[in-house]
PDB file of C-alpha atoms in Angstrom:
ATOM      1  CA  MET A   1    -110.333 -15.053-116.185  1.00 96.00           C
ATOM      2  CA  LYS A   2    -113.341 -17.182-116.984  1.00 98.00           C
ATOM      3  CA  ILE A   3    -116.706 -15.940-115.731  1.00 98.00           C
ATOM      4  CA  PHE A   4    -120.094 -17.656-115.745  1.00 98.00           C
ATOM      5  CA  GLY A   5    -123.657 -16.476-115.096  1.00 98.00           C
ATOM      6  CA  CYS A   6    -126.305 -19.012-114.070  1.00 98.00           C
ATOM      7  CA  GLN A   7    -129.825 -17.943-115.110  1.00 98.00           C
ATOM      8  CA  TYR A   8    -132.899 -19.910-114.049  1.00 98.00           C
ATOM      9  CA  ASP A   9    -136.580 -19.773-113.107  1.00 98.00           C
ATOM     10  CA  VAL A  10    -136.463 -19.200-109.344  1.00 98.00           C
ATOM     11  CA  VAL A  11    -139.091 -21.276-107.523  1.00 98.00           C
ATOM     12  CA  TRP A  12    -141.054 -19.012-105.182  1.00 98.00           C
ATOM     13  CA  GLU A  13    -139.855 -19.310-101.561  1.00 97.00           C
ATOM     14  CA  ASN A  14    -138.505 -22.842-102.069  1.00 97.00           C
ATOM     15  CA  LYS A  15    -134.856 -22.937-101.052  1.00 97.00           C
ATOM     16  CA  SER A  16    -134.344 -26.644-101.588  1.00 97.00           C
ATOM     17  CA  ALA A  17    -135.809 -26.615-105.108  1.00 98.00           C
ATOM     18  CA  ASN A  18    -133.704 -23.608-106.091  1.00 98.00           C
ATOM     19  CA  LEU A  19    -130.524 -25.141-104.733  1.00 98.00           C
ATOM     20  CA  ASP A  20    -131.280 -28.331-106.657  1.00 98.00           C
ATOM     21  CA  LYS A  21    -131.805 -26.290-109.811  1.00 98.00           C
ATOM     22  CA  ALA A  22    -128.555 -24.312-109.445  1.00 98.00           C
ATOM     23  CA  GLU A  23    -126.611 -27.489-108.687  1.00 98.00           C
ATOM     24  CA  SER A  24    -128.049 -29.231-111.753  1.00 98.00           C
ATOM     25  CA  LEU A  25    -127.321 -26.354-114.128  1.00 98.00           C
ATOM     26  CA  LEU A  26    -123.754 -25.953-112.877  1.00 98.00           C
ATOM     27  CA  ALA A  27    -123.146 -29.705-113.065  1.00 98.00           C
ATOM     28  CA  GLN A  28    -124.004 -29.572-116.776  1.00 97.00           C
ATOM     29  CA  ALA A  29    -121.813 -26.534-117.461  1.00 97.00           C
ATOM     30  CA  ASN A  30    -118.175 -26.844-118.382  1.00 93.00           C
ATOM     31  CA  LEU A  31    -116.916 -24.789-115.441  1.00 97.00           C
ATOM     32  CA  SER A  32    -113.241 -23.877-115.237  1.00 95.00           C
ATOM     33  CA  PRO A  33    -111.506 -24.244-111.862  1.00 97.00           C
ATOM     34  CA  GLY A  34    -110.850 -20.803-110.380  1.00 98.00           C
ATOM     35  CA  ALA A  35    -113.629 -19.169-112.431  1.00 98.00           C
ATOM     36  CA  LEU A  36    -116.191 -16.775-110.973  1.00 98.00           C
ATOM     37  CA  VAL A  37    -119.755 -18.135-111.090  1.00 98.00           C
ATOM     38  CA  VAL A  38    -122.639 -15.724-110.432  1.00 99.00           C
ATOM     39  CA  LEU A  39    -126.227 -16.608-109.419  1.00 98.00           C
ATOM     40  CA  PRO A  40    -129.252 -14.222-109.447  1.00 98.00           C
ATOM     41  CA  GLU A  41    -130.541 -11.921-106.710  1.00 98.00           C
ATOM     42  CA  MET A  42    -132.454 -13.798-103.951  1.00 98.00           C
ATOM     43  CA  CYS A  43    -131.659 -16.958-105.899  1.00 98.00           C
ATOM     44  CA  LEU A  44    -133.078 -19.240-103.173  1.00 97.00           C
ATOM     45  CA  SER A  45    -136.475 -17.566-102.794  1.00 97.00           C
ATOM     46  CA  GLY A  46    -137.373 -15.030-105.438  1.00 97.00           C
ATOM     47  CA  PHE A  47    -137.999 -11.357-104.642  1.00 97.00           C
ATOM     48  CA  SER A  48    -140.058 -12.034-101.533  1.00 97.00           C
ATOM     49  CA  MET A  49    -140.768  -9.853 -98.506  1.00 95.00           C
ATOM     50  CA  ASN A  50    -141.726 -12.917 -96.422  1.00 94.00           C
ATOM     51  CA  LEU A  51    -138.724 -12.724 -94.123  1.00 92.00           C
ATOM     52  CA  ALA A  52    -139.945 -15.344 -91.665  1.00 88.00           C
ATOM     53  CA  THR A  53    -139.687 -17.919 -94.457  1.00 91.00           C
ATOM     54  CA  ILE A  54    -136.660 -16.830 -96.474  1.00 94.00           C
ATOM     55  CA  ALA A  55    -134.145 -15.079 -94.158  1.00 93.00           C
ATOM     56  CA  GLU A  56    -130.929 -17.045 -93.595  1.00 87.00           C
ATOM     57  CA  LEU A  57    -128.923 -17.197 -90.391  1.00 86.00           C
ATOM     58  CA  ALA A  58    -125.141 -17.422 -90.706  1.00 80.00           C
ATOM     59  CA  GLY A  59    -124.083 -21.021 -91.207  1.00 85.00           C
ATOM     60  CA  SER A  60    -127.541 -22.175 -92.332  1.00 93.00           C
ATOM     61  CA  GLU A  61    -128.053 -25.433 -94.218  1.00 95.00           C
ATOM     62  CA  SER A  62    -128.615 -23.464 -97.433  1.00 96.00           C
ATOM     63  CA  GLU A  63    -125.324 -21.606 -97.019  1.00 96.00           C
ATOM     64  CA  GLN A  64    -123.528 -24.869 -96.356  1.00 97.00           C
ATOM     65  CA  ARG A  65    -124.865 -26.295 -99.619  1.00 97.00           C
ATOM     66  CA  LEU A  66    -123.643 -23.220-101.500  1.00 98.00           C
ATOM     67  CA  ILE A  67    -120.222 -23.485 -99.863  1.00 98.00           C
ATOM     68  CA  GLU A  68    -120.045 -27.137-100.877  1.00 98.00           C
ATOM     69  CA  LEU A  69    -121.039 -26.173-104.419  1.00 98.00           C
ATOM     70  CA  ALA A  70    -118.084 -23.768-104.621  1.00 98.00           C
ATOM     71  CA  ARG A  71    -115.736 -26.437-103.264  1.00 98.00           C
ATOM     72  CA  ARG A  72    -117.053 -29.176-105.554  1.00 97.00           C
ATOM     73  CA  HIS A  73    -116.377 -27.160-108.705  1.00 98.00           C
ATOM     74  CA  GLY A  74    -113.321 -25.314-107.390  1.00 98.00           C
ATOM     75  CA  VAL A  75    -114.833 -21.927-108.278  1.00 98.00           C
ATOM     76  CA  TYR A  76    -115.568 -18.560-106.741  1.00 98.00           C
ATOM     77  CA  LEU A  77    -119.339 -18.576-106.229  1.00 98.00           C
ATOM     78  CA  GLN A  78    -121.365 -15.380-105.872  1.00 98.00           C
ATOM     79  CA  THR A  79    -124.941 -15.809-104.751  1.00 98.00           C
ATOM     80  CA  GLY A  80    -127.937 -13.696-103.700  1.00 98.00           C
ATOM     81  CA  LEU A  81    -129.031 -14.338-100.102  1.00 97.00           C
ATOM     82  CA  VAL A  82    -131.444 -12.822 -97.602  1.00 96.00           C
ATOM     83  CA  SER A  83    -129.460 -12.627 -94.362  1.00 94.00           C
ATOM     84  CA  LEU A  84    -130.602 -11.946 -90.829  1.00 88.00           C
ATOM     85  CA  GLY A  85    -128.137  -9.620 -89.113  1.00 80.00           C
ATOM     86  CA  ALA A  86    -127.069  -9.456 -85.491  1.00 76.00           C
ATOM     87  CA  ASP A  87    -129.350  -6.413 -85.118  1.00 82.00           C
ATOM     88  CA  GLY A  88    -132.367  -8.554 -85.995  1.00 81.00           C
ATOM     89  CA  ARG A  89    -132.909  -6.833 -89.374  1.00 88.00           C
ATOM     90  CA  SER A  90    -132.734  -8.624 -92.715  1.00 95.00           C
ATOM     91  CA  ARG A  91    -130.598  -7.547 -95.658  1.00 97.00           C
ATOM     92  CA  ASN A  92    -130.633  -8.372 -99.351  1.00 98.00           C
ATOM     93  CA  GLN A  93    -127.056  -9.455 -99.934  1.00 98.00           C
ATOM     94  CA  SER A  94    -124.547 -10.648-102.484  1.00 98.00           C
ATOM     95  CA  VAL A  95    -122.263 -13.195-100.845  1.00 98.00           C
ATOM     96  CA  THR A  96    -119.143 -14.666-102.449  1.00 98.00           C
ATOM     97  CA  TYR A  97    -117.316 -17.859-101.475  1.00 98.00           C
ATOM     98  CA  SER A  98    -113.816 -18.914-102.523  1.00 98.00           C
ATOM     99  CA  PRO A  99    -113.004 -22.285-104.139  1.00 98.00           C
ATOM    100  CA  GLU A 100    -112.010 -23.439-100.645  1.00 98.00           C
ATOM    101  CA  GLY A 101    -115.452 -22.516 -99.324  1.00 97.00           C
ATOM    102  CA  LYS A 102    -114.354 -19.426 -97.421  1.00 97.00           C
ATOM    103  CA  GLU A 103    -116.619 -16.372 -97.409  1.00 97.00           C
ATOM    104  CA  ILE A 104    -114.633 -13.542 -99.021  1.00 98.00           C
ATOM    105  CA  ALA A 105    -117.284 -10.841 -99.555  1.00 98.00           C
ATOM    106  CA  ARG A 106    -120.723  -9.904 -98.232  1.00 97.00           C
ATOM    107  CA  TYR A 107    -122.332  -6.854 -99.803  1.00 98.00           C
ATOM    108  CA  SER A 108    -125.699  -5.455 -98.648  1.00 97.00           C
ATOM    109  CA  LYS A 109    -127.867  -3.782-101.301  1.00 98.00           C
ATOM    110  CA  LEU A 110    -127.455  -0.030-100.961  1.00 98.00           C
ATOM    111  CA  HIS A 111    -130.760   0.818-102.651  1.00 98.00           C
ATOM    112  CA  PRO A 112    -133.734  -1.359-101.656  1.00 97.00           C
ATOM    113  CA  PHE A 113    -136.552  -1.049-104.183  1.00 97.00           C
ATOM    114  CA  THR A 114    -139.143   1.176-102.512  1.00 96.00           C
ATOM    115  CA  LEU A 115    -141.861   0.556-105.133  1.00 93.00           C
ATOM    116  CA  GLY A 116    -141.630  -3.181-104.454  1.00 94.00           C
ATOM    117  CA  GLY A 117    -141.895  -2.820-100.676  1.00 94.00           C
ATOM    118  CA  GLU A 118    -138.245  -3.687-100.144  1.00 96.00           C
ATOM    119  CA  THR A 119    -137.368  -0.524 -98.211  1.00 95.00           C
ATOM    120  CA  ALA A 120    -139.920  -1.395 -95.509  1.00 94.00           C
ATOM    121  CA  ALA A 121    -138.765  -5.007 -95.247  1.00 94.00           C
ATOM    122  CA  TYR A 122    -134.976  -4.750 -95.546  1.00 96.00           C
ATOM    123  CA  ALA A 123    -132.245  -2.606 -94.046  1.00 96.00           C
ATOM    124  CA  ALA A 124    -130.156  -0.779 -96.645  1.00 97.00           C
ATOM    125  CA  GLY A 125    -126.431  -1.339 -96.889  1.00 97.00           C
ATOM    126  CA  THR A 126    -124.057   1.442 -95.965  1.00 96.00           C
ATOM    127  CA  GLN A 127    -121.005   1.010 -98.180  1.00 97.00           C
ATOM    128  CA  VAL A 128    -119.701  -0.371-101.444  1.00 98.00           C
ATOM    129  CA  ALA A 129    -117.608  -3.527-101.392  1.00 98.00           C
ATOM    130  CA  THR A 130    -114.826  -5.087-103.431  1.00 98.00           C
ATOM    131  CA  PHE A 131    -113.078  -8.425-103.313  1.00 98.00           C
ATOM    132  CA  GLN A 132    -110.105 -10.115-104.937  1.00 98.00           C
ATOM    133  CA  CYS A 133    -110.737 -12.953-107.404  1.00 97.00           C
ATOM    134  CA  ASN A 134    -107.453 -14.280-108.744  1.00 94.00           C
ATOM    135  CA  ASN A 135    -105.757 -11.114-110.090  1.00 96.00           C
ATOM    136  CA  TRP A 136    -109.061  -9.324-110.580  1.00 98.00           C
ATOM    137  CA  LEU A 137    -110.726  -6.789-108.321  1.00 98.00           C
ATOM    138  CA  VAL A 138    -114.511  -7.240-108.336  1.00 98.00           C
ATOM    139  CA  ALA A 139    -117.272  -4.896-107.108  1.00 98.00           C
ATOM    140  CA  PRO A 140    -120.698  -6.491-106.469  1.00 99.00           C
ATOM    141  CA  PHE A 141    -124.050  -4.690-106.768  1.00 99.00           C
ATOM    142  CA  ILE A 142    -127.699  -5.775-106.689  1.00 98.00           C
ATOM    143  CA  CYS A 143    -130.565  -5.021-109.120  1.00 98.00           C
ATOM    144  CA  TYR A 144    -131.982  -1.532-108.341  1.00 98.00           C
ATOM    145  CA  ASP A 145    -128.437  -0.355-107.508  1.00 98.00           C
ATOM    146  CA  LEU A 146    -127.878  -0.325-111.272  1.00 98.00           C
ATOM    147  CA  ARG A 147    -129.940   2.874-111.579  1.00 98.00           C
ATOM    148  CA  PHE A 148    -127.545   4.813-109.316  1.00 98.00           C
ATOM    149  CA  PRO A 149    -124.281   5.458-111.184  1.00 98.00           C
ATOM    150  CA  GLU A 150    -122.833   7.393-108.250  1.00 96.00           C
ATOM    151  CA  ILE A 151    -122.332   4.209-106.207  1.00 97.00           C
ATOM    152  CA  PHE A 152    -120.465   2.606-109.098  1.00 98.00           C
ATOM    153  CA  ARG A 153    -118.289   5.734-109.112  1.00 96.00           C
ATOM    154  CA  MET A 154    -117.666   5.280-105.381  1.00 96.00           C
ATOM    155  CA  ALA A 155    -116.371   1.797-106.101  1.00 97.00           C
ATOM    156  CA  SER A 156    -114.366   3.031-109.086  1.00 97.00           C
ATOM    157  CA  TRP A 157    -111.929   4.848-106.777  1.00 95.00           C
ATOM    158  CA  ARG A 158    -110.615   1.355-106.028  1.00 97.00           C
ATOM    159  CA  ARG A 159    -110.374   0.576-109.766  1.00 98.00           C
ATOM    160  CA  PRO A 160    -112.367  -2.679-109.999  1.00 98.00           C
ATOM    161  CA  HIS A 161    -111.796  -4.606-113.191  1.00 98.00           C
ATOM    162  CA  LEU A 162    -115.236  -6.221-113.035  1.00 99.00           C
ATOM    163  CA  TYR A 163    -118.654  -5.160-111.722  1.00 99.00           C
ATOM    164  CA  THR A 164    -121.291  -7.790-110.976  1.00 99.00           C
ATOM    165  CA  VAL A 165    -125.016  -7.040-110.826  1.00 99.00           C
ATOM    166  CA  ILE A 166    -127.363  -9.779-109.606  1.00 99.00           C
ATOM    167  CA  ALA A 167    -131.035  -9.093-110.193  1.00 98.00           C
ATOM    168  CA  SER A 168    -134.736  -9.876-110.249  1.00 98.00           C
ATOM    169  CA  TRP A 169    -135.347  -7.405-113.086  1.00 98.00           C
ATOM    170  CA  PRO A 170    -138.863  -7.387-114.591  1.00 98.00           C
ATOM    171  CA  GLU A 171    -139.811  -7.718-118.238  1.00 98.00           C
ATOM    172  CA  VAL A 172    -141.554  -4.337-118.327  1.00 97.00           C
ATOM    173  CA  ARG A 173    -138.214  -2.526-117.910  1.00 98.00           C
ATOM    174  CA  ILE A 174    -135.810  -4.990-119.534  1.00 98.00           C
ATOM    175  CA  GLY A 175    -134.669  -2.427-122.118  1.00 98.00           C
ATOM    176  CA  HIS A 176    -133.330  -0.303-119.270  1.00 98.00           C
ATOM    177  CA  TRP A 177    -131.455  -3.312-117.851  1.00 98.00           C
ATOM    178  CA  VAL A 178    -129.495  -3.867-121.056  1.00 98.00           C
ATOM    179  CA  LYS A 179    -128.661  -0.204-121.625  1.00 98.00           C
ATOM    180  CA  LEU A 180    -127.679   0.477-118.008  1.00 99.00           C
ATOM    181  CA  LEU A 181    -125.334  -2.531-117.869  1.00 99.00           C
ATOM    182  CA  GLN A 182    -123.645  -1.241-121.016  1.00 98.00           C
ATOM    183  CA  ALA A 183    -123.446   2.292-119.621  1.00 98.00           C
ATOM    184  CA  ARG A 184    -121.865   1.149-116.340  1.00 98.00           C
ATOM    185  CA  ALA A 185    -119.237  -0.771-118.332  1.00 98.00           C
ATOM    186  CA  ILE A 186    -118.373   2.146-120.605  1.00 98.00           C
ATOM    187  CA  GLU A 187    -118.256   4.879-117.977  1.00 98.00           C
ATOM    188  CA  ASN A 188    -116.202   2.820-115.502  1.00 98.00           C
ATOM    189  CA  GLN A 189    -113.922   1.230-118.125  1.00 98.00           C
ATOM    190  CA  ALA A 190    -114.615  -2.237-116.773  1.00 98.00           C
ATOM    191  CA  TYR A 191    -116.230  -5.550-117.571  1.00 99.00           C
ATOM    192  CA  VAL A 192    -119.771  -6.027-116.245  1.00 99.00           C
ATOM    193  CA  ILE A 193    -121.820  -9.159-115.713  1.00 99.00           C
ATOM    194  CA  GLY A 194    -125.540  -8.858-114.993  1.00 99.00           C
ATOM    195  CA  VAL A 195    -127.304 -12.045-113.877  1.00 99.00           C
ATOM    196  CA  ASN A 196    -131.090 -11.921-113.892  1.00 98.00           C
ATOM    197  CA  ARG A 197    -133.723 -14.597-113.251  1.00 98.00           C
ATOM    198  CA  ILE A 198    -136.433 -15.853-115.596  1.00 98.00           C
ATOM    199  CA  GLY A 199    -140.032 -16.878-114.891  1.00 98.00           C
ATOM    200  CA  ARG A 200    -142.963 -15.381-113.047  1.00 97.00           C
ATOM    201  CA  ASP A 201    -143.351 -14.542-109.370  1.00 96.00           C
ATOM    202  CA  PRO A 202    -146.698 -13.517-107.780  1.00 96.00           C
ATOM    203  CA  LYS A 203    -146.410 -10.007-109.234  1.00 94.00           C
ATOM    204  CA  LEU A 204    -144.096  -9.814-112.239  1.00 97.00           C
ATOM    205  CA  ASN A 205    -142.608 -11.675-115.176  1.00 98.00           C
ATOM    206  CA  HIS A 206    -138.801 -11.849-115.459  1.00 98.00           C
ATOM    207  CA  PRO A 207    -137.331 -12.346-118.944  1.00 98.00           C
ATOM    208  CA  GLY A 208    -133.693 -13.054-118.098  1.00 98.00           C
ATOM    209  CA  ARG A 209    -131.265 -11.354-120.506  1.00 98.00           C
ATOM    210  CA  SER A 210    -128.304 -12.075-118.269  1.00 98.00           C
ATOM    211  CA  LEU A 211    -125.358 -10.414-119.999  1.00 99.00           C
ATOM    212  CA  ILE A 212    -121.585 -10.269-119.970  1.00 99.00           C
ATOM    213  CA  VAL A 213    -120.407  -6.893-121.304  1.00 98.00           C
ATOM    214  CA  ASN A 214    -116.898  -5.654-122.050  1.00 98.00           C
ATOM    215  CA  TYR A 215    -115.439  -2.218-121.305  1.00 98.00           C
ATOM    216  CA  HIS A 216    -116.607  -0.900-124.699  1.00 98.00           C
ATOM    217  CA  GLY A 217    -120.185  -1.829-123.810  1.00 98.00           C
ATOM    218  CA  GLU A 218    -120.144  -4.722-126.279  1.00 98.00           C
ATOM    219  CA  ILE A 219    -122.163  -7.805-125.338  1.00 98.00           C
ATOM    220  CA  LEU A 220    -119.956 -10.903-125.071  1.00 98.00           C
ATOM    221  CA  ALA A 221    -122.691 -13.320-123.953  1.00 98.00           C
ATOM    222  CA  ASP A 222    -126.489 -13.133-123.699  1.00 98.00           C
ATOM    223  CA  ALA A 223    -128.634 -15.754-121.931  1.00 98.00           C
ATOM    224  CA  GLU A 224    -131.796 -14.402-123.588  1.00 98.00           C
ATOM    225  CA  GLY A 225    -134.818 -16.111-121.956  1.00 98.00           C
ATOM    226  CA  ARG A 226    -133.408 -19.584-121.329  1.00 97.00           C
ATOM    227  CA  GLU A 227    -132.467 -21.518-118.220  1.00 98.00           C
ATOM    228  CA  CYS A 228    -128.764 -21.794-118.889  1.00 98.00           C
ATOM    229  CA  VAL A 229    -125.210 -20.954-117.891  1.00 98.00           C
ATOM    230  CA  ILE A 230    -123.420 -18.355-120.009  1.00 98.00           C
ATOM    231  CA  GLY A 231    -119.686 -17.772-119.954  1.00 98.00           C
ATOM    232  CA  ALA A 232    -116.900 -15.618-121.350  1.00 98.00           C
ATOM    233  CA  ASP A 233    -113.138 -15.230-121.124  1.00 98.00           C
ATOM    234  CA  LEU A 234    -112.164 -11.839-119.741  1.00 98.00           C
ATOM    235  CA  ASP A 235    -108.814 -10.313-120.727  1.00 98.00           C
ATOM    236  CA  LEU A 236    -107.150  -8.376-117.904  1.00 98.00           C
ATOM    237  CA  ALA A 237    -104.124  -7.278-119.934  1.00 98.00           C
ATOM    238  CA  ALA A 238    -106.332  -5.818-122.675  1.00 98.00           C
ATOM    239  CA  LEU A 239    -108.414  -3.947-120.098  1.00 98.00           C
ATOM    240  CA  GLU A 240    -105.336  -2.466-118.421  1.00 98.00           C
ATOM    241  CA  ASP A 241    -103.902  -1.434-121.792  1.00 98.00           C
ATOM    242  CA  TYR A 242    -107.174   0.310-122.632  1.00 98.00           C
ATOM    243  CA  ARG A 243    -107.169   2.173-119.317  1.00 98.00           C
ATOM    244  CA  ARG A 244    -103.590   3.317-119.888  1.00 98.00           C
ATOM    245  CA  GLU A 245    -104.355   4.513-123.418  1.00 98.00           C
ATOM    246  CA  LEU A 246    -107.499   6.377-122.294  1.00 98.00           C
ATOM    247  CA  PRO A 247    -107.048   7.242-118.600  1.00 97.00           C
ATOM    248  CA  PHE A 248    -110.521   8.729-118.126  1.00 97.00           C
ATOM    249  CA  LEU A 249    -110.828   7.462-114.563  1.00 96.00           C
ATOM    250  CA  ASP A 250    -107.788   9.512-113.529  1.00 95.00           C
ATOM    251  CA  ASP A 251    -109.799  12.677-114.191  1.00 95.00           C
ATOM    252  CA  MET A 252    -112.474  11.894-111.587  1.00 92.00           C
ATOM    253  CA  ARG A 253    -112.725  14.535-108.875  1.00 84.00           C
ATOM    254  CA  ALA A 254    -113.251  13.772-105.196  1.00 76.00           C
ATOM    255  CA  ASP A 255    -115.571  16.759-104.826  1.00 71.00           C
ATOM    256  CA  GLU A 256    -117.876  15.278-107.501  1.00 68.00           C
ATOM    257  CA  VAL A 257    -118.013  11.719-106.176  1.00 64.00           C
ATOM    258  CA  ARG A 258    -117.668  10.829-102.502  1.00 59.00           C
ATOM    259  CA  ARG A 259    -115.026   8.196-101.953  1.00 50.00           C
ATOM    260  CA  GLY A 260    -116.401   4.772-101.016  1.00 51.00           C
TER     261      GLY A 260
END
């Protein structure tokens, strides 16, 4: 399977400008039909707590533009949205659309970032999620979730082949970002893509370093600090062979990790 990560400087609380930017970058990329394309966390607004401005209702104009983007390129498109739920509370979500424009997954961030004020502004998710992308099983996570290996283990009971992590990860802790993405890949015997933003918001600088990592923890693609689209070919047969040769996941115990 072909996978792409779209890294850019997210314009603060400007949905239209960010949609224009994502559309332009993807138009210039050599996208493969049926590929999975991943955008950063809160890719339409930046890491804002201003819910009155950024929260999206189901079927919003912004969502319709993202759906059309998936259809236009014939790809699976995973994007970071702030969604207003039926209970009136907002959630930081990873939403994935099929090449036909159908919503196939909506994951709510399990661990809002308390130090950034996110816990007060957003409702936490309650469960891990997986979705089917061609013959691949994919488990989405968001930014701060990366620091909690137990939730990746919850998802691993379902044996995802690929974990995605969308983020607004700051420069001050970028070394952790790289090492944790590699660790999640190694310990779960899976591919991992981490898609971060670049640029500065009102509080922090974001250096990018979007990565695609294989199940050995080896970096297949690195966006460094550029606005760009990175890509890699992922080999499902090789991954399954590796899991058969070294069936570490079969030795997980239910009393150590609660099933997701």
